[in-house]
Tab-separated table of C-alpha atoms in Angstrom:
chain	number	residue	atom	x	y	z
A	1	MET	CA	-13.232	-4.003	-31.343
A	2	VAL	CA	-16.084	-2.073	-32.867
A	3	GLU	CA	-16.450	1.532	-31.732
A	4	ARG	CA	-19.566	1.668	-29.642
A	5	GLN	CA	-22.119	4.417	-29.852
A	6	ALA	CA	-21.048	6.988	-27.267
A	7	ASP	CA	-23.059	6.481	-24.126
A	8	PRO	CA	-22.206	9.607	-22.106
A	9	SER	CA	-21.880	7.799	-18.800
A	10	THR	CA	-19.606	5.137	-20.283
A	11	GLN	CA	-17.605	7.871	-21.921
A	12	ARG	CA	-17.301	9.760	-18.687
A	13	ARG	CA	-16.190	6.623	-16.914
A	14	SER	CA	-13.521	5.766	-19.431
A	15	ARG	CA	-12.249	9.349	-19.344
A	16	PHE	CA	-12.043	9.063	-15.569
A	17	HIS	CA	-10.218	5.757	-15.917
A	18	ALA	CA	-7.663	7.218	-18.245
A	19	THR	CA	-6.961	10.446	-16.359
A	20	VAL	CA	-7.414	9.667	-12.693
A	21	LEU	CA	-6.868	5.948	-12.077
A	22	PRO	CA	-3.225	5.962	-13.227
A	23	HIS	CA	-2.527	7.872	-10.015
A	24	LEU	CA	-4.063	5.284	-7.725
A	25	ASP	CA	-0.694	4.110	-6.399
A	26	ASP	CA	0.255	7.666	-5.475
A	27	ALA	CA	-3.108	8.125	-3.804
A	28	MET	CA	-2.668	4.923	-1.820
A	29	ASN	CA	0.845	5.821	-0.777
A	30	LEU	CA	-0.218	9.247	0.488
A	31	ALA	CA	-3.210	7.805	2.334
A	32	TRP	CA	-1.046	5.134	3.925
A	33	TRP	CA	1.395	7.699	5.191
A	34	LEU	CA	-1.436	9.826	6.542
A	35	ALA	CA	-3.426	7.018	8.153
A	36	GLY	CA	-0.591	4.765	9.197
A	37	ASN	CA	-2.102	1.437	8.174
A	38	ARG	CA	-3.439	-0.307	5.128
A	39	ALA	CA	-7.036	-0.883	6.151
A	40	ASP	CA	-7.757	2.784	6.890
A	41	ALA	CA	-5.742	3.924	3.898
A	42	GLU	CA	-7.764	1.692	1.572
A	43	ASP	CA	-11.029	2.995	2.979
A	44	ILE	CA	-9.814	6.546	2.486
A	45	VAL	CA	-8.660	5.947	-1.081
A	46	GLN	CA	-11.838	4.138	-2.031
A	47	GLU	CA	-13.996	6.924	-0.662
A	48	ALA	CA	-11.768	9.575	-2.244
A	49	VAL	CA	-11.809	8.014	-5.701
A	50	LEU	CA	-15.574	7.638	-5.725
A	51	ARG	CA	-15.831	11.227	-4.561
A	52	ALA	CA	-13.458	12.261	-7.342
A	53	PHE	CA	-15.684	10.426	-9.809
A	54	LYS	CA	-18.704	12.236	-8.506
A	55	TYR	CA	-17.020	15.631	-8.945
A	56	PHE	CA	-15.181	14.672	-12.100
A	57	ASP	CA	-17.215	17.164	-14.142
A	58	ARG	CA	-15.634	19.970	-12.138
A	59	PHE	CA	-12.190	18.754	-13.036
A	60	SER	CA	-11.094	21.107	-15.760
A	61	GLY	CA	-7.961	19.709	-17.240
A	62	GLU	CA	-5.501	20.866	-14.603
A	63	LYS	CA	-3.092	18.170	-13.523
A	64	ALA	CA	-4.971	15.077	-12.425
A	65	ARG	CA	-2.449	13.877	-9.853
A	66	PRO	CA	-2.504	16.899	-7.511
A	67	TRP	CA	-6.253	17.073	-8.015
A	68	LEU	CA	-6.706	13.492	-6.850
A	69	LEU	CA	-4.182	13.879	-4.038
A	70	ALA	CA	-6.100	16.909	-2.764
A	71	ILE	CA	-9.272	14.828	-2.576
A	72	VAL	CA	-7.421	11.970	-0.889
A	73	ARG	CA	-5.906	14.319	1.620
A	74	ASN	CA	-9.235	15.988	2.432
A	75	THR	CA	-11.057	12.678	2.620
A	76	GLY	CA	-8.310	11.415	4.879
A	77	ALA	CA	-8.523	14.418	7.174
A	78	SER	CA	-12.269	14.147	7.699
A	79	TRP	CA	-12.138	10.362	7.827
A	80	MET	CA	-9.602	10.420	10.619
A	81	GLN	CA	-11.663	12.976	12.492
A	82	LYS	CA	-14.797	10.875	12.225
A	83	ASN	CA	-13.312	7.486	12.891
A	84	ARG	CA	-10.631	8.088	15.446
A	85	PRO	CA	-10.630	9.428	18.951
A	86	ARG	CA	-9.331	12.950	18.676
A	87	HIS	CA	-6.411	12.560	21.048
A	88	LEU	CA	-4.851	9.730	19.115
A	89	THR	CA	-2.189	10.782	16.717
A	90	LEU	CA	-1.690	7.990	14.295
A	91	VAL	CA	1.518	7.629	12.486
A	92	ALA	CA	2.779	5.059	10.094
A	93	ASP	CA	3.803	1.784	11.622
A	94	PRO	CA	7.271	0.845	10.466
A	95	ALA	CA	6.639	-2.783	11.397
A	96	GLU	CA	3.820	-2.943	8.888
A	97	ALA	CA	5.930	-1.042	6.421
A	98	GLU	CA	8.407	-3.885	6.409
A	99	HIS	CA	5.847	-6.120	4.711
A	100	GLU	CA	5.375	-3.727	1.859
A	101	ARG	CA	8.893	-3.862	0.590
A	102	PRO	CA	9.596	-5.426	-2.721
A	103	GLU	CA	11.979	-8.366	-2.407
A	104	GLU	CA	15.579	-7.305	-2.617
A	105	THR	CA	17.860	-8.834	-5.145
A	106	ALA	CA	20.428	-10.216	-2.778
A	107	PRO	CA	23.357	-8.020	-1.798
A	108	SER	CA	25.531	-9.351	1.034
A	109	PRO	CA	23.870	-10.009	4.397
A	110	GLU	CA	25.689	-7.074	6.024
A	111	GLN	CA	24.680	-4.739	3.235
A	112	GLN	CA	21.151	-6.033	3.521
A	113	SER	CA	20.882	-5.444	7.220
A	114	GLU	CA	22.483	-2.012	6.897
A	115	GLN	CA	20.077	-1.187	4.129
A	116	ARG	CA	17.168	-2.427	6.207
A	117	GLU	CA	18.346	-0.387	9.175
A	118	LEU	CA	18.601	2.722	7.020
A	119	ARG	CA	15.120	2.216	5.646
A	120	HIS	CA	13.814	1.761	9.131
A	121	GLU	CA	15.403	5.014	10.184
A	122	ILE	CA	13.962	6.856	7.208
A	123	ASP	CA	10.490	5.448	7.805
A	124	ARG	CA	10.695	6.203	11.478
A	125	ALA	CA	11.900	9.762	10.913
A	126	VAL	CA	9.020	10.490	8.527
A	127	ALA	CA	6.508	8.768	10.794
A	128	ALA	CA	7.689	10.893	13.707
A	129	LEU	CA	7.077	14.200	11.904
A	130	PRO	CA	4.059	16.196	13.067
A	131	PRO	CA	1.246	15.464	10.575
A	132	ASP	CA	1.252	18.973	9.061
A	133	PHE	CA	4.944	18.768	8.290
A	134	ARG	CA	4.753	15.156	7.211
A	135	GLU	CA	2.148	15.730	4.521
A	136	ALA	CA	3.985	18.800	3.210
A	137	ILE	CA	7.270	16.878	3.017
A	138	LEU	CA	5.648	13.875	1.321
A	139	LEU	CA	3.942	16.036	-1.269
A	140	ARG	CA	7.191	17.839	-1.988
A	141	GLU	CA	9.836	15.110	-1.816
A	142	VAL	CA	7.915	12.004	-2.834
A	143	GLN	CA	5.164	13.402	-5.056
A	144	GLU	CA	7.399	16.222	-6.268
A	145	LEU	CA	4.632	18.794	-6.340
A	146	SER	CA	5.441	22.502	-6.560
A	147	TYR	CA	4.746	24.836	-3.631
A	148	LYS	CA	1.767	26.169	-5.524
A	149	GLU	CA	0.325	22.690	-6.041
A	150	ILE	CA	0.946	21.778	-2.411
A	151	ALA	CA	-0.769	24.984	-1.294
A	152	ALA	CA	-3.802	23.945	-3.342
A	153	VAL	CA	-3.811	20.408	-1.948
A	154	LEU	CA	-3.494	21.550	1.656
A	155	GLU	CA	-5.644	24.655	1.194
A	156	VAL	CA	-3.108	26.880	2.917
A	157	PRO	CA	-1.150	29.934	1.682
A	158	ILE	CA	2.169	29.367	-0.087
A	159	GLY	CA	4.013	30.964	2.823
A	160	THR	CA	2.675	28.237	5.103
A	161	VAL	CA	3.786	25.547	2.666
A	162	MET	CA	7.223	27.122	2.621
A	163	SER	CA	7.595	27.124	6.382
A	164	ARG	CA	6.178	23.609	6.841
A	165	ILE	CA	8.609	22.211	4.304
A	166	ALA	CA	11.526	24.096	5.824
A	167	ARG	CA	10.681	22.984	9.353
A	168	GLY	CA	9.899	19.426	8.335
A	169	ARG	CA	13.191	19.189	6.527
A	170	LYS	CA	15.070	20.566	9.540
A	171	LEU	CA	13.436	17.957	11.770
A	172	LEU	CA	14.396	15.168	9.378
A	173	GLN	CA	17.910	16.538	9.226
A	174	ILE	CA	18.239	16.394	13.008
A	175	GLN	CA	16.577	12.981	13.337
A	176	LEU	CA	18.604	11.353	10.631
A	177	LYS	CA	21.845	12.873	11.826
A	178	GLU	CA	21.239	11.274	15.204
A	179	ALA	CA	20.199	8.001	13.688
A	180	VAL	CA	22.583	7.531	10.804
A	181	GLY	CA	25.371	9.516	12.448
B	1	MET	CA	28.035	36.483	3.843
B	2	SER	CA	28.506	36.926	7.528
B	3	VAL	CA	26.299	36.891	10.570
B	4	PHE	CA	27.101	40.582	10.948
B	5	ASP	CA	25.024	41.455	7.972
B	6	PRO	CA	21.665	40.628	9.492
B	7	THR	CA	19.321	41.491	6.670
B	8	GLY	CA	21.411	39.851	4.001
B	9	PHE	CA	22.031	36.777	6.145
B	10	ILE	CA	18.406	36.195	6.890
B	11	MET	CA	17.204	36.893	3.384
B	12	ASP	CA	19.731	34.676	1.748
B	13	CYS	CA	19.867	31.694	4.056
B	14	GLU	CA	16.096	31.703	4.181
B	15	SER	CA	16.022	31.258	0.431
B	16	LEU	CA	17.842	27.948	0.698
B	17	HIS	CA	14.662	25.851	0.645
B	18	LEU	CA	13.210	27.864	-2.214
B	19	TYR	CA	16.413	27.396	-4.156
B	20	PHE	CA	16.572	23.694	-3.374
B	21	ASP	CA	12.925	23.219	-4.364
B	22	GLY	CA	13.323	25.070	-7.648
B	23	GLU	CA	10.973	27.822	-6.580
B	24	LEU	CA	13.322	30.733	-7.371
B	25	ASP	CA	13.378	32.379	-10.771
B	26	THR	CA	16.665	32.387	-12.671
B	27	VAL	CA	17.838	35.773	-11.441
B	28	ALA	CA	17.103	34.968	-7.826
B	29	ALA	CA	18.680	31.515	-8.183
B	30	LEU	CA	21.879	33.069	-9.530
B	31	ALA	CA	21.916	35.541	-6.661
B	32	PHE	CA	21.501	32.698	-4.228
B	33	GLU	CA	24.380	30.785	-5.787
B	34	LYS	CA	26.539	33.813	-5.095
B	35	HIS	CA	25.494	33.595	-1.486
B	36	LEU	CA	26.271	29.872	-1.438
B	37	GLU	CA	29.868	30.574	-2.391
B	38	THR	CA	30.346	32.475	0.818
B	39	CYS	CA	28.035	30.646	3.222
B	40	SER	CA	29.405	27.314	4.389
B	41	GLN	CA	26.359	26.652	6.555
B	42	CYS	CA	24.071	26.788	3.504
B	43	ARG	CA	26.451	24.566	1.565
B	44	THR	CA	26.378	21.972	4.347
B	45	ASP	CA	22.596	22.169	4.653
B	46	LEU	CA	22.141	21.916	0.920
B	47	ALA	CA	24.262	18.773	0.765
B	48	GLU	CA	22.293	17.241	3.627
B	49	PHE	CA	18.942	18.175	2.125
B	50	ARG	CA	20.027	16.509	-1.112
B	51	GLU	CA	20.916	13.406	0.852
B	52	ILE	CA	17.569	13.448	2.649
B	53	ARG	CA	15.714	13.824	-0.640
B	54	ARG	CA	17.630	10.918	-2.105
B	55	HIS	CA	16.719	8.775	0.904
B	56	LEU	CA	13.061	9.794	0.799
B	57	GLN	CA	12.848	8.968	-2.874
B	58	SER	CA	14.658	5.671	-2.764
B	59	GLU	CA	14.380	4.248	0.763
B	60	LEU	CA	11.075	5.457	2.131
B	61	THR	CA	8.385	2.803	2.109
B	62	ARG	CA	5.962	3.118	-0.764
B	63	VAL	CA	2.641	1.401	-0.526
B	64	PRO	CA	0.928	0.838	-3.862
B	65	ALA	CA	-2.783	0.151	-4.317
B	66	SER	CA	-3.558	-3.539	-3.926
B	67	ASP	CA	-5.448	-5.524	-6.551
B	68	GLY	CA	-8.285	-5.844	-4.078
B	69	LEU	CA	-8.606	-2.086	-3.745
B	70	ARG	CA	-8.484	-1.631	-7.511
B	71	HIS	CA	-11.269	-4.132	-7.922
B	72	ARG	CA	-13.438	-2.528	-5.274
B	73	ILE	CA	-12.937	0.836	-6.897
B	74	GLU	CA	-13.650	-0.487	-10.376
B	75	SER	CA	-16.857	-2.129	-9.269
B	76	GLY	CA	-17.781	1.002	-7.315
B	77	LEU	CA	-17.425	2.978	-10.534
B	78	GLU	CA	-19.347	0.407	-12.544
B	79	GLY	CA	-22.226	0.438	-10.123
B	80	HIS	CA	-22.740	4.152	-9.805
B	81	ASP	CA	-22.921	7.231	-11.855
B	82	GLU	CA	-22.651	10.827	-10.876
B	83	ASP	CA	-25.682	10.863	-8.589
B	84	ALA	CA	-25.722	9.052	-5.307
B	85	VAL	CA	-22.419	7.415	-4.740
B	86	PRO	CA	-22.773	5.381	-1.577
B	87	ILE	CA	-19.430	4.004	-0.532
B	88	ARG	CA	-19.136	0.292	-0.920
B	89	ARG	CA	-17.357	-0.753	2.192
B	90	ARG	CA	-15.614	-4.028	2.619
B	91	GLY	CA	-18.559	-5.909	3.808
B	92	TRP	CA	-17.337	-8.888	5.777
B	93	THR	CA	-18.260	-9.056	9.377
B	94	TRP	CA	-15.056	-10.754	10.393
B	95	GLN	CA	-13.083	-7.910	8.920
B	96	LYS	CA	-15.015	-5.344	10.880
B	97	LEU	CA	-14.614	-7.442	13.990
B	98	ALA	CA	-10.907	-7.722	13.426
B	99	VAL	CA	-10.565	-3.978	13.000
B	100	ALA	CA	-12.724	-3.327	16.049
B	101	ALA	CA	-10.688	-5.798	18.087
B	102	ALA	CA	-7.497	-4.132	16.951
B	103	MET	CA	-8.844	-0.745	17.980
B	104	VAL	CA	-9.875	-1.991	21.389
B	105	ALA	CA	-6.457	-3.525	21.829
B	106	MET	CA	-4.843	-0.272	20.784
B	107	ILE	CA	-6.914	1.899	23.069
B	108	SER	CA	-6.623	-0.393	26.058
B	109	SER	CA	-2.894	-0.752	25.671
B	110	GLY	CA	-2.621	3.031	25.578
B	111	THR	CA	-0.282	3.003	22.664
B	112	THR	CA	-0.595	5.607	19.994
B	113	PHE	CA	2.230	4.552	17.770
B	114	TYR	CA	1.610	1.016	16.651
B	115	LEU	CA	-1.799	0.252	15.356
B	116	GLU	CA	-2.315	-3.442	14.829
B	117	GLN	CA	-4.439	-4.195	11.827
B	118	PRO	CA	-5.255	-7.493	10.260
B	119	SER	CA	-2.442	-8.041	7.813
B	120	GLU	CA	-3.100	-8.825	4.213
B	121	GLU	CA	-2.080	-12.402	4.942
B	122	SER	CA	-4.676	-12.717	7.644
B	123	LEU	CA	-7.378	-11.244	5.387
B	124	TRP	CA	-6.503	-13.897	2.835
B	125	ALA	CA	-6.517	-16.665	5.376
B	126	HIS	CA	-9.986	-15.673	6.575
B	127	GLY	CA	-11.320	-15.279	3.053
B	128	ILE	CA	-9.980	-18.673	2.138
B	129	VAL	CA	-11.483	-20.379	5.162
B	130	ASN	CA	-14.845	-18.851	4.301
B	131	ALA	CA	-14.556	-20.099	0.725
B	132	HIS	CA	-13.557	-23.573	1.855
B	133	GLU	CA	-16.441	-23.628	4.311
B	134	ARG	CA	-18.927	-22.462	1.686
B	135	ALA	CA	-17.778	-25.208	-0.643
B	136	LEU	CA	-18.224	-27.857	2.068
B	137	LEU	CA	-21.638	-26.536	3.080
B	138	ALA	CA	-22.873	-26.402	-0.485
B	139	GLY	CA	-21.518	-29.890	-1.111
B	140	HIS	CA	-19.668	-28.343	-3.999
B	141	THR	CA	-16.136	-29.386	-3.263
B	142	ILE	CA	-14.974	-29.926	-6.814
B	143	ASP	CA	-15.687	-28.514	-10.265
B	144	VAL	CA	-13.393	-30.891	-12.047
B	145	ALA	CA	-13.017	-34.359	-10.603
B	146	SER	CA	-9.864	-36.078	-11.599
B	147	SER	CA	-6.901	-37.727	-9.993
B	148	SER	CA	-4.679	-36.682	-12.869
B	149	ARG	CA	-2.899	-33.378	-12.600
B	150	HIS	CA	-2.789	-33.306	-16.381
B	151	THR	CA	-6.569	-33.028	-16.380
B	152	VAL	CA	-7.003	-30.744	-13.407
B	153	LYS	CA	-4.477	-28.083	-14.331
B	154	PRO	CA	-5.693	-27.391	-17.908
B	155	TRP	CA	-9.296	-27.184	-16.718
B	156	PHE	CA	-8.514	-23.810	-15.133
B	157	SER	CA	-7.119	-22.207	-18.236
B	158	GLY	CA	-9.438	-19.454	-19.393
B	159	LYS	CA	-11.284	-19.473	-16.065
B	160	THR	CA	-8.670	-17.658	-14.058
B	161	THR	CA	-5.386	-15.958	-14.855
B	162	ILE	CA	-3.678	-18.085	-12.209
B	163	ALA	CA	-2.220	-21.291	-13.618
B	164	PRO	CA	-2.270	-23.562	-10.604
B	165	LEU	CA	0.553	-25.761	-9.479
B	166	VAL	CA	-0.829	-29.271	-9.209
B	167	ALA	CA	1.266	-32.057	-7.728
B	168	ASP	CA	0.804	-35.806	-7.631
B	169	LEU	CA	1.051	-36.700	-3.947
B	170	THR	CA	-0.561	-40.136	-4.094
B	171	ASP	CA	2.630	-41.794	-2.881
B	172	ALA	CA	2.731	-39.525	0.153
B	173	GLY	CA	-0.851	-40.474	1.002
B	174	PHE	CA	-2.622	-37.404	-0.325
B	175	PRO	CA	-4.381	-38.409	-3.538
B	176	LEU	CA	-5.597	-35.665	-5.861
B	177	ILE	CA	-9.378	-35.387	-5.955
B	178	GLY	CA	-9.869	-32.499	-8.314
B	179	GLY	CA	-10.153	-28.737	-8.395
B	180	ARG	CA	-12.664	-25.973	-8.177
B	181	LEU	CA	-12.836	-22.294	-8.895
B	182	ASP	CA	-13.357	-20.181	-5.809
B	183	VAL	CA	-13.672	-16.493	-5.075
B	184	PRO	CA	-12.256	-16.132	-1.575
B	185	LEU	CA	-11.878	-12.364	-1.667
B	186	ASP	CA	-12.340	-10.465	-4.831
B	187	ARG	CA	-11.044	-12.589	-7.613
B	188	ALA	CA	-11.442	-16.100	-8.837
B	189	MET	CA	-8.638	-18.418	-7.963
B	190	PRO	CA	-7.983	-22.118	-8.217
B	191	ALA	CA	-8.428	-24.410	-5.253
B	192	ILE	CA	-6.880	-27.811	-5.718
B	193	VAL	CA	-8.453	-30.505	-3.589
B	194	TYR	CA	-6.526	-33.401	-2.101
B	195	ARG	CA	-7.704	-36.138	0.194
B	196	ALA	CA	-6.095	-36.739	3.559
B	197	GLY	CA	-7.670	-39.864	5.008
B	198	ALA	CA	-11.282	-38.986	5.725
B	199	HIS	CA	-10.617	-35.259	5.265
B	200	LEU	CA	-10.289	-32.934	2.345
B	201	ILE	CA	-7.539	-30.373	1.952
B	202	SER	CA	-8.178	-27.361	-0.266
B	203	LEU	CA	-4.994	-25.783	-1.508
B	204	TYR	CA	-5.363	-22.189	-2.702
B	205	MET	CA	-2.689	-20.289	-4.547
B	206	ARG	CA	-2.124	-16.788	-5.776
B	207	PRO	CA	0.987	-15.298	-7.379
B	208	ALA	CA	3.473	-13.895	-4.859
B	209	ASP	CA	7.197	-13.461	-4.596
B	210	GLY	CA	9.611	-14.947	-2.161
B	211	ALA	CA	9.772	-18.049	-0.055
B	212	THR	CA	8.523	-18.321	3.500
B	213	ALA	CA	8.308	-21.137	6.011
B	214	PRO	CA	4.846	-22.614	6.620
B	215	LYS	CA	2.789	-20.887	9.265
B	216	LEU	CA	-0.101	-22.684	10.922
B	217	ASP	CA	-3.264	-20.934	12.098
B	218	LYS	CA	-6.513	-22.203	13.496
B	219	ILE	CA	-9.457	-20.289	12.076
B	220	ASP	CA	-13.040	-21.310	12.872
B	221	GLY	CA	-11.779	-24.771	13.764
B	222	PHE	CA	-9.980	-25.246	10.459
B	223	SER	CA	-6.276	-25.812	10.131
B	224	VAL	CA	-4.856	-23.125	7.883
B	225	LEU	CA	-1.281	-23.423	6.708
B	226	SER	CA	0.314	-20.671	4.605
B	227	TRP	CA	3.679	-20.505	2.926
B	228	ARG	CA	5.365	-19.156	-0.182
B	229	GLN	CA	7.410	-20.891	-2.839
B	230	ASN	CA	7.631	-21.255	-6.634
B	231	GLY	CA	6.162	-17.767	-7.171
B	232	PHE	CA	2.984	-18.499	-5.227
B	233	ALA	CA	1.524	-17.772	-1.843
B	234	PHE	CA	-0.118	-21.078	-0.880
B	235	THR	CA	-2.787	-21.558	1.713
B	236	ALA	CA	-3.943	-25.032	2.646
B	237	VAL	CA	-7.250	-25.308	4.512
B	238	SER	CA	-8.622	-28.464	6.049
B	239	ASP	CA	-10.615	-29.888	8.891
B	240	ALA	CA	-7.791	-32.390	9.322
B	241	ASP	CA	-5.554	-31.557	12.260
B	242	GLY	CA	-2.522	-29.278	12.017
B	243	ALA	CA	0.019	-32.099	12.052
B	244	GLU	CA	-1.659	-33.819	9.133
B	245	VAL	CA	-1.844	-30.608	7.117
B	246	GLY	CA	1.818	-30.087	8.020
B	247	LYS	CA	2.703	-33.481	6.499
B	248	PHE	CA	0.734	-32.584	3.405
B	249	GLN	CA	2.617	-29.296	3.161
B	250	GLN	CA	5.991	-31.041	3.402
B	251	ALA	CA	5.074	-33.526	0.707
B	252	PHE	CA	3.708	-30.799	-1.538
B	253	ALA	CA	6.643	-28.434	-0.974
B	254	ALA	CA	9.133	-31.156	-1.849
B	255	LYS	CA	7.237	-32.027	-5.035
B	256	ALA	CA	6.847	-28.386	-5.987
B	257	ALA	CA	10.551	-27.765	-5.511
B	258	GLU	CA	11.273	-30.637	-7.921
B	259	MET	CA	8.845	-29.225	-10.456
B	260	GLN	CA	10.364	-25.727	-10.395
């Protein structure tokens, strides 16, 4: 292909494509675990990505993934406030989660059902965490962000991140001990 | 370290999460490892936290972005530049209705845990019925008219990335009429058209894993039958009745299994 004359808006868009869009799956996963269902999560991600595009000029070469996740998380928080009755606490629906699984490559039926049971327990334990703890745990254990990055995403002091992770982990420990035995 | 050394106990055991999360510098990490040697509680916790992390990383459900979402985002980016970025919402009324209905159901049932949403399958089914209906209304049921699958199948190449599975079901009473390119949701996909007596059956297909038994729905008066096999999710739509579409499905599934 012939190099086209640099149109700044095209250039900006392709830069955005290359730096931010690779993290779309992570954004979706976080939104899904915050919102608890696909339809809301997709709305949140779509809004967040367009917002990210709008503010892309302010993005100054720090890591793109935590940057995008911060926008997703903030969009999610205000989206849930706007669109949901306040007293409803939405958590992920493990029944829906079942659909999302990639097909297993056939271990024995017992292994399969044990595996499924375990996954259910894990999903349920995470879904049951209070939202503040849940997002901190997801950012740490699934997204593998540092405390400093999590503090930036959640806009709380590092000490708060520390205690949310510690308490979230304790809750999971108790839940899973009861469940898995 | 023992419980009788309150300051040391608290300081050290409290550092467990920092240690586990790699937030301690080398000196502090070494000091904590000394503590670990003497604190069986921390050793137990550490082992369990490792286990929990392993589970969260390998067993916890991960939901990736769907193709539909990617497309909406891409076209959102195409359409707008830095100023004025109105959000392009999914615009179909039936989708909004479905979400609204789900919310009403949720609120009236008083549940806060399970939120019913239209599944991806049901979004597809509705999109496909709309496409089938549009084609009927516009009198545009086929783009390529042929009763030969060797003509119909190649016609799609270059028009969509989905290479359709076309079967000859004349013997079973469902002659091939042709095919058309449809855009039921957000990407073009083949619809293969068969005749069932006085009715037409549009068979849509998109790549999908697994095999599932056929599931019949009635949407807007149309019979909608969905199943998976041969690496596709199939959806047959017709104004023929459910039983007839069921017979078509059986004939097609048998043929497709042979062709695999």
